[in-house]
Coordinates of C-alpha atoms in Angstrom, one line a residue:
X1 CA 15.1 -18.9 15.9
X2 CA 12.6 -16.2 14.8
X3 CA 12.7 -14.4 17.7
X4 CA 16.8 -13.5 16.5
X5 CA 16.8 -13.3 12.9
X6 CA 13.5 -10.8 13.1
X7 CA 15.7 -9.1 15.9
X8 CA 18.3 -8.6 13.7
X9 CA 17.1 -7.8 10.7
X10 CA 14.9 -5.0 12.6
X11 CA 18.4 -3.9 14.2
X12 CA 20.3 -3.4 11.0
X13 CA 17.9 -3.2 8.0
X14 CA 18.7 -0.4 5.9
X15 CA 21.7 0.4 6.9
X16 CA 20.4 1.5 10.0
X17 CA 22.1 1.9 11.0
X18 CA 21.8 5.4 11.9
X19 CA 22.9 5.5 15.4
X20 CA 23.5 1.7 16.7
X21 CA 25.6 0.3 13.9
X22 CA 27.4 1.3 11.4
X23 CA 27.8 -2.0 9.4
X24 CA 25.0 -4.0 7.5
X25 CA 23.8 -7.4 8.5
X26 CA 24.8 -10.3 7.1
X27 CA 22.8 -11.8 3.8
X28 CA 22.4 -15.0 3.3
X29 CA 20.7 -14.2 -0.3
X30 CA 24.2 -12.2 -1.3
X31 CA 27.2 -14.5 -1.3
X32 CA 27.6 -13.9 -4.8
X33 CA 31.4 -14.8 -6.3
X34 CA 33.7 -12.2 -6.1
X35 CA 35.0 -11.6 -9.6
X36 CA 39.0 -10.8 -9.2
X37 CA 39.6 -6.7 -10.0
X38 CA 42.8 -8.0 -12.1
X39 CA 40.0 -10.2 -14.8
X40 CA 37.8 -9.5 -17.0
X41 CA 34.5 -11.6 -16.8
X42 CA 33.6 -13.4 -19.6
X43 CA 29.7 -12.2 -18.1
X44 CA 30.3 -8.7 -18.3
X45 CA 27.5 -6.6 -20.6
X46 CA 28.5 -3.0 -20.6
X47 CA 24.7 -1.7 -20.4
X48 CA 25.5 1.5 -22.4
X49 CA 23.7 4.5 -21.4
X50 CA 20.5 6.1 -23.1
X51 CA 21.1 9.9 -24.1
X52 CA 19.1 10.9 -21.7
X53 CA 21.0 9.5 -19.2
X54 CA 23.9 10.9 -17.2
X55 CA 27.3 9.1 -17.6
X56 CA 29.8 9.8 -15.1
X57 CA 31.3 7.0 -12.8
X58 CA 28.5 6.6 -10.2
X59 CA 25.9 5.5 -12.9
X60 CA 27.9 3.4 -15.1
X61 CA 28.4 1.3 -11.9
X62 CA 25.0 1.7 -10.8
X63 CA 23.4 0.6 -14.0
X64 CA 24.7 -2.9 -13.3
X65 CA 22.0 -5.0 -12.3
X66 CA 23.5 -8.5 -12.0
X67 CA 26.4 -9.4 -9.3
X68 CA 28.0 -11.6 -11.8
X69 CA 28.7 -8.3 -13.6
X70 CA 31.6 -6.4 -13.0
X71 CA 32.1 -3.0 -10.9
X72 CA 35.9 -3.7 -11.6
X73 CA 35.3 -3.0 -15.4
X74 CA 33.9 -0.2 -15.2
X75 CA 36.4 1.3 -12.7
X76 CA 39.4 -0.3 -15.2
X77 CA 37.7 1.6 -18.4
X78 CA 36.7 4.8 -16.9
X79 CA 40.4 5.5 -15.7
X80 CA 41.8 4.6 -19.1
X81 CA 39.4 7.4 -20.7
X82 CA 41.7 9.8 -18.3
X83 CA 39.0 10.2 -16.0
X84 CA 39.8 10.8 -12.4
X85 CA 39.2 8.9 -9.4
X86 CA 38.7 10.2 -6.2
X87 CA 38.5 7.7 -2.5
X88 CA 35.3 10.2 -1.8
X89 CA 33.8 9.4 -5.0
X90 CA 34.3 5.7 -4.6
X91 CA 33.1 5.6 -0.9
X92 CA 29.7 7.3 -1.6
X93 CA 29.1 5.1 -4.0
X94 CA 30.0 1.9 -2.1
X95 CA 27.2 3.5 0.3
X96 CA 24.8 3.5 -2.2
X97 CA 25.5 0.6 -3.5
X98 CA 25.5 -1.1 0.2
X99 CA 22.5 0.5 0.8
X100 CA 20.7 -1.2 -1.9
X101 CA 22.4 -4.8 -0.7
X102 CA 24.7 -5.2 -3.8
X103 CA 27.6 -5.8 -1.6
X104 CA 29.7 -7.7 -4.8
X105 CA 29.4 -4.9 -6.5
X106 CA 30.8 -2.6 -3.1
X107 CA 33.4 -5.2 -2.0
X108 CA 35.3 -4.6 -5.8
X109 CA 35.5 -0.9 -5.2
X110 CA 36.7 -1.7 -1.9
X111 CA 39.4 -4.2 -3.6
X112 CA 40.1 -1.5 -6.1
X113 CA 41.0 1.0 -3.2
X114 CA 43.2 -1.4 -1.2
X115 CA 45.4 -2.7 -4.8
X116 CA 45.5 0.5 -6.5
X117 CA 48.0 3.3 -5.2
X118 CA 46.9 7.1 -4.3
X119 CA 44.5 5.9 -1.6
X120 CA 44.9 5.5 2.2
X121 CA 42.4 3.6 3.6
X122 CA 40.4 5.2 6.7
X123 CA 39.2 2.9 10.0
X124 CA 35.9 2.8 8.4
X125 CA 36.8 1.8 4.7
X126 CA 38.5 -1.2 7.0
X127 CA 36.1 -1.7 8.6
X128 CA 33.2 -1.3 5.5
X129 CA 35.6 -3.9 4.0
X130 CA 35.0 -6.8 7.0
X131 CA 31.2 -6.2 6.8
X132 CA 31.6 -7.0 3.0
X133 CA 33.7 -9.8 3.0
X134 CA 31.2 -11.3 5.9
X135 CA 28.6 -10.8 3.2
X136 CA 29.9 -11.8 0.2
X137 CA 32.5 -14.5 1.0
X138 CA 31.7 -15.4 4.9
X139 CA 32.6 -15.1 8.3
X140 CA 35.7 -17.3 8.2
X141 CA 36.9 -14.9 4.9
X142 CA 36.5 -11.6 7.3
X143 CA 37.9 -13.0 10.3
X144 CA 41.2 -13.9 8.1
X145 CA 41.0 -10.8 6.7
X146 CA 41.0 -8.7 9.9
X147 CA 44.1 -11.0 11.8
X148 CA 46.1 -10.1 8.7
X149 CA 45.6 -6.9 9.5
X150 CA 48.7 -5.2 10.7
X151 CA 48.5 -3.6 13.7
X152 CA 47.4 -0.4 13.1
X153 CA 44.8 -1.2 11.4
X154 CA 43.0 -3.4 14.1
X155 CA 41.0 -0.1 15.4
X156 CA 38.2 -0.3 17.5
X157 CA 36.0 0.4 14.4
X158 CA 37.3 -2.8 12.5
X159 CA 37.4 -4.6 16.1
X160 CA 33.8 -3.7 16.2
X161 CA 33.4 -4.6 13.0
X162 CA 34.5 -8.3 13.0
X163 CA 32.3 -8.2 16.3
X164 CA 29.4 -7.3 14.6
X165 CA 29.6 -9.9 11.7
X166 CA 30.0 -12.6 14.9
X167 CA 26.9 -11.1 16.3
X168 CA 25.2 -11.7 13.2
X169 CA 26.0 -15.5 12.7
X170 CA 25.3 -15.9 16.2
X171 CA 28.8 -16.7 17.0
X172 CA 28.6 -16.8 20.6
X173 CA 32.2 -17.9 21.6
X174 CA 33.8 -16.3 18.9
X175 CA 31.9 -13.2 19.8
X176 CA 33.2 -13.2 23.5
X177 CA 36.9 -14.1 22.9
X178 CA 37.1 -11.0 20.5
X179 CA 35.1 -8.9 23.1
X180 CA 37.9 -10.0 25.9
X181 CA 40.7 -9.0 23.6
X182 CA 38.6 -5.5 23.0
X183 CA 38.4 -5.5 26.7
X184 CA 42.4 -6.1 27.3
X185 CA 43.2 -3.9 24.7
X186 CA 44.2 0.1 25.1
X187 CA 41.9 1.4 22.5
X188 CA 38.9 3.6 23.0
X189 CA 35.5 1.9 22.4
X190 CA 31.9 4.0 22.5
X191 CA 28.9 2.5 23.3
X192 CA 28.0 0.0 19.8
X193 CA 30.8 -2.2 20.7
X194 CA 29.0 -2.7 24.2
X195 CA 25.4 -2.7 22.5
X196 CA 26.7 -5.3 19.6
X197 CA 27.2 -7.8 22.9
X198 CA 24.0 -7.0 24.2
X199 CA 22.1 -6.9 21.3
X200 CA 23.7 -10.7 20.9
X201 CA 22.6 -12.0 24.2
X202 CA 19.2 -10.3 24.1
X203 CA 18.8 -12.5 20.4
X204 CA 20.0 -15.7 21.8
X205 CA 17.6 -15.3 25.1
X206 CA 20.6 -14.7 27.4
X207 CA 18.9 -11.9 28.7
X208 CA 20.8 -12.6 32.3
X209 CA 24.0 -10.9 30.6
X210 CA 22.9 -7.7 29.1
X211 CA 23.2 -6.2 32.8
X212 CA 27.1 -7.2 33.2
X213 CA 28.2 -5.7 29.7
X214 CA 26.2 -2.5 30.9
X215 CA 28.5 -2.5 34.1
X216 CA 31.4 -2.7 32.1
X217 CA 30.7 0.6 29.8
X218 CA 30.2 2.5 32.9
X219 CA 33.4 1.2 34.5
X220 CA 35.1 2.4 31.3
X221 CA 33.6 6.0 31.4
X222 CA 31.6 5.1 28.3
X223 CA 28.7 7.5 28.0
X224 CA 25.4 5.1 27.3
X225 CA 23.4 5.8 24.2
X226 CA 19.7 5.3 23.9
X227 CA 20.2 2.2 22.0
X228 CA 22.1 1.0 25.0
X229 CA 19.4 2.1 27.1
X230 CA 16.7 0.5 25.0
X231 CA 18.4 -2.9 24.8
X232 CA 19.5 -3.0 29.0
X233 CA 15.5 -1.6 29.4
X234 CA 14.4 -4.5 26.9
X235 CA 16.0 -7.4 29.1
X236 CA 14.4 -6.4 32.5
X237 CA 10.9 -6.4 31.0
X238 CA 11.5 -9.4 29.8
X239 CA 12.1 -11.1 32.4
X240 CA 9.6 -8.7 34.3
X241 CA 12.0 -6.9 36.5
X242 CA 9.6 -4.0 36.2
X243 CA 10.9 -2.2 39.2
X244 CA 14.7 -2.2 37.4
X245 CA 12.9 -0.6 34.4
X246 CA 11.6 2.6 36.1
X247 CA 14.9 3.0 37.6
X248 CA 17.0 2.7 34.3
X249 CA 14.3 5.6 33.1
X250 CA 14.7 7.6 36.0
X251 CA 18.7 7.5 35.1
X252 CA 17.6 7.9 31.1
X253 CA 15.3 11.2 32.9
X254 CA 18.4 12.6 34.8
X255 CA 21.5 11.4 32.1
X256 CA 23.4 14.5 30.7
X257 CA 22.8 13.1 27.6
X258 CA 18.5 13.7 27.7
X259 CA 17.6 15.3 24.9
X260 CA 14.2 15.8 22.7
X261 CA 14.5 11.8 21.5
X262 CA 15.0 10.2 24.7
X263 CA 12.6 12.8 26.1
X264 CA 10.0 11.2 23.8
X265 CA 11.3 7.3 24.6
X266 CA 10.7 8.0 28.7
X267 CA 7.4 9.4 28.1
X268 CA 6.7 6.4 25.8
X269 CA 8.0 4.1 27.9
X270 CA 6.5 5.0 30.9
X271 CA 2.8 4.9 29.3
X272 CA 3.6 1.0 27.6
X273 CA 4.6 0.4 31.5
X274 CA 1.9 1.9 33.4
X275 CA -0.7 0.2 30.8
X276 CA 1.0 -2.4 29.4
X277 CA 0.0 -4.4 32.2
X278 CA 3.3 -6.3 32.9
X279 CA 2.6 -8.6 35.1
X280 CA 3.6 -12.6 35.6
X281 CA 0.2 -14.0 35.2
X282 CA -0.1 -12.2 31.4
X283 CA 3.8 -13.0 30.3
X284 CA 4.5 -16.4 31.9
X285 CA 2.8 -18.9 29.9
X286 CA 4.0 -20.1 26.4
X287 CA 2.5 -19.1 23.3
X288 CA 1.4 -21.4 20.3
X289 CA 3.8 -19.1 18.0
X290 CA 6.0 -20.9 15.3
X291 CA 9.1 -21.5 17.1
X292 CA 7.2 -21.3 20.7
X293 CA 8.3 -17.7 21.5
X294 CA 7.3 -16.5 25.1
X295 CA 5.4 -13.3 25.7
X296 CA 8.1 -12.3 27.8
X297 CA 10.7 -12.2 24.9
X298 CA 8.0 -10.2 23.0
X299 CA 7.9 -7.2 25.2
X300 CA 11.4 -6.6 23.4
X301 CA 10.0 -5.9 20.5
X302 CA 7.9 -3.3 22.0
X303 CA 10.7 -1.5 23.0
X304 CA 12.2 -2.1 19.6
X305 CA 9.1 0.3 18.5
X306 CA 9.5 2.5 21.3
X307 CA 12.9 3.0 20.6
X308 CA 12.0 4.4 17.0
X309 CA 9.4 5.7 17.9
X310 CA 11.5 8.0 20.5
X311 CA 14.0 8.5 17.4
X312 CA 11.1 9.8 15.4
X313 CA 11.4 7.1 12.7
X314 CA 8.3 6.6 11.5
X315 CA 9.8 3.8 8.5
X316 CA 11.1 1.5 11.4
X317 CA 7.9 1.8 13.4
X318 CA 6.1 0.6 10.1
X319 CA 8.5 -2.0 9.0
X320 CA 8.5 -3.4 12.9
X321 CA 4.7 -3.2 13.3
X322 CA 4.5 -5.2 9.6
X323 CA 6.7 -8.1 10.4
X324 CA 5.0 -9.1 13.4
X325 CA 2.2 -9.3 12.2
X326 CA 3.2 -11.4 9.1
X327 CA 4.8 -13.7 12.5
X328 CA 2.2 -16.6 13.7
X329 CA 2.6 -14.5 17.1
X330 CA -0.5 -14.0 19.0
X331 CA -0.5 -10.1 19.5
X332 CA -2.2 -9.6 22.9
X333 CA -3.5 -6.5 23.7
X334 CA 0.0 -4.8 25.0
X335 CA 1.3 -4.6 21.4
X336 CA -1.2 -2.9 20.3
X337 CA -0.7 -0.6 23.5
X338 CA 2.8 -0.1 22.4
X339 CA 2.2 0.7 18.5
X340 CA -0.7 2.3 19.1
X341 CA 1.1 5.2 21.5
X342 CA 3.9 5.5 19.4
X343 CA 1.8 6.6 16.2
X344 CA -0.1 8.9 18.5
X345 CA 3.6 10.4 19.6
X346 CA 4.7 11.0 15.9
X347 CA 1.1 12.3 15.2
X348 CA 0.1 9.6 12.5
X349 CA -3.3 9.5 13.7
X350 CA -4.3 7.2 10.1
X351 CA -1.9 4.9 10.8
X352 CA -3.7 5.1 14.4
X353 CA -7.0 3.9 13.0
X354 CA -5.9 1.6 11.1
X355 CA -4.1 -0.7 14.1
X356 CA -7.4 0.2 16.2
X357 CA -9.5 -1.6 12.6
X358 CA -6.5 -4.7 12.6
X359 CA -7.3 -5.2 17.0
X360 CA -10.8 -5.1 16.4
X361 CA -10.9 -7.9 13.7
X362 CA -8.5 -10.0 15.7
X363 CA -9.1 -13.4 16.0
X364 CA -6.8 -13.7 19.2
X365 CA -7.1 -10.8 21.0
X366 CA -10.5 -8.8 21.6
X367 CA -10.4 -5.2 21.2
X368 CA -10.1 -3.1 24.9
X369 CA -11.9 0.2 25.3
X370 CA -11.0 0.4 28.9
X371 CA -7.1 0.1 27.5
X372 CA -7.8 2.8 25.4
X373 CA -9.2 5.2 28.1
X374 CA -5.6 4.3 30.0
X375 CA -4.0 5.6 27.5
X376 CA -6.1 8.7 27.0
X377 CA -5.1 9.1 30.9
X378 CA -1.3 8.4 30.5
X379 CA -0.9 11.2 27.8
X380 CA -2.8 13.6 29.9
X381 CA -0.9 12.8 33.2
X382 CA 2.4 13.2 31.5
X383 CA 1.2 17.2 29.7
X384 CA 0.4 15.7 26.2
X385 CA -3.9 16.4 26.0
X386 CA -3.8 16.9 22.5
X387 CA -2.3 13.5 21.9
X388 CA -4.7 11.9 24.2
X389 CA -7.5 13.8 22.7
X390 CA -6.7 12.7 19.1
X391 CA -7.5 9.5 20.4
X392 CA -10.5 10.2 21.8
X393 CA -11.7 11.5 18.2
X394 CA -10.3 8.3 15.9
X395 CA -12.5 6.4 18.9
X396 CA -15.2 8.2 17.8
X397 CA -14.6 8.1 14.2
X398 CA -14.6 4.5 14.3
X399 CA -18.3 4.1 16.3
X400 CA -16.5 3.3 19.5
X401 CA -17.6 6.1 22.7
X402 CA -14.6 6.4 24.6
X403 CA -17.3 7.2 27.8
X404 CA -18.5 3.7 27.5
X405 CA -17.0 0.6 28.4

């Protein structure tokens, strides 16, 4: 559906994941063959480097372009020059390399650490290890991988791990027997095992469930994160439970973990509710979208941009903001709201203008001045004037009097 594969690339894009994940999605376009570290492949083209160039471990490895080429070479002939190899040089380079999606290239300097002796092998370099095999080779590879395990290396982090590449492939039932056996188990979880399962049932439309995994954190003592928020936030509005929504923020308002980010989300949030205008007879008919999304499952991708935008991350309101609108969606005037306050938050009062120029030429939606005066209101109500009266000037700018309807 395009409502989950948007979701999730949105989620964990970029390695995003900063605070919510710590593992890459899965990519379809990357199941490239692994070459064995013990071969040498008749493919490999040492690309030699220019004098200009430096030539120390990371760049030989980075200079290959191809995934048929191999990062195994290069690891083989830099250690018979006598050069040392160090499991902190090979891990920032495996997150460089994973940042840029070459995860063939990653997975053989993950192989390299696991068959070569001198390196002991951290939960996350496990865990790294059963994002990459889910990438390169598949989910059945990883999941073989992590039950031949032994035992103390099936950590929360790898747990969470194999977790997350179910989430991914949309592996309901595989994704809730492993979450039981994290449940029955005596390790310690945080909250991105809890907001993998959530983020799962929020992309197949299970909405109903994101409450009950949100009971179980608490029962555990696990302290909420705003991602956790966001996501338990996102499932009321859509299914317009808008009284359960101020009461989540009031908790977010009073939490002992509040600080400047989710400060910026509640203040956010409260102006998308107050103006937003969330209300049945807006969100409960269908839309003529590609896959027939509702409105209703829309409104989580306004929180999706309010969550950034609370984060301050300016990239993933841009990226967010582009992808719907390369969707058939029908923007109605509420995401436009949402986007609209969150570059006013940040201060990016061009990027402002131009979403005010995209709602004015929209074929679907016509553009609302009396909207825009609501938010002008909602940012003074809440102490921010400035904000609302940069509004009030790009209004102007564009030949639109914010004292006329």
């Amino acid at each position: 559906m395009a409502y989950r594969s948007l979701f999730l690339s949105l989620r964990r894009n970029s390695g995003l994941i900063s605070n919510n994940c710590r593992y890459q999605s899965p990519c379809l376009l990357n199941r490239a063959r692994f070459v064995s570290s013990g071969a040498v492949s008749s493919d490999f083209v040492e690309e030699t480097p220019s004098s200009v160039e430096s030539d120390d471990l990371r760049s030989r490895i980075l200079r290959l372009r191809l995934p048929k080429r191999s990062a195994t070479n290069i690891l083989q002939k830099w250690a018979l020059e006598g050069n040392p190899i160090t499991v902190s040089e090979l891990r920032d380079i495996s997150k460089e390399l994973r940042r840029s999606q070459r995860y063939k290239h990653a997975l053989e300097i993950s192989e390299w650490m696991v068959t070569h002796e001198g390196y002991e092998l951290s939960e996350s370099d496990y865990a790294v290890r059963i994002d990459l095999m889910t990438k390169v080779f598949g989910i059945d590879a990883a999941e073989r991988y992590f039950e031949g395990l032994p035992l103390a290396a099936k950590t929360s982090e790898t747990y969470t791990a194999l977790l997350h590449s179910f989430a991914g492939e949309k592996l309901t039932e595989k994704a809730e027997e492993l979450y039981q056996r994290i449940k029955d188990s005596n390790l310690s979880f945080d909250a991105l095992t809890y907001n993998e399962m959530m983020t799962l049932y929020m992309s197949i439309g299970q909405v109903e469930k994101v409450p009950s995994v949100v009971e179980e954190l608490k029962q555990q003592k696990v302290a909420p994160d705003i991602f956790t928020y966001n996501l338990w936030i996102s499932s009321c509005a859509a299914t317009l439970d808008i009284d359960e929504v101020r009461r989540i923020l009031d908790e977010m308002s009073h939490g002992a973990g509040s600080n400047e980010s989710w400060i910026r989300y509640l203040n956010l949030a409260n102006i998308y509710i107050t103006v937003g205008h969330l209300d049945n007879a807006s969100s409960n008919s269908l839309v003529e979208a590609e896959k027939r999304i509702t409105q209703r499952q829309w409104i989580t991708y306004d929180f999706l941009i309010i969550l950034y935008a609370g984060l301050g991350s300016k990239d993933k309101l841009d990226q967010i903001w582009n992808s719907l609108r390369m969707t058939k969606q029908k923007m109605i005037s509420r995401n436009y709201i949402c986007i609209i306050s969150s570059y006013l938050m940040l201060g990016h009062t061009k990027e402002v203008g131009e979403v005010i120029d995209q709602w004015k030429q929209s074929t679907t939606t016509d553009f609302d001045m009396l909207v825009c005066k609501k938010i002008m209101v909602a940012f003074t109500d809440i102490g921010l004037a400035e904000i609302a009266s940069n509004l009030n000037t790009i209004l102007i700018a564009k030949n639109l009097n914010p004292g006329h309807d």
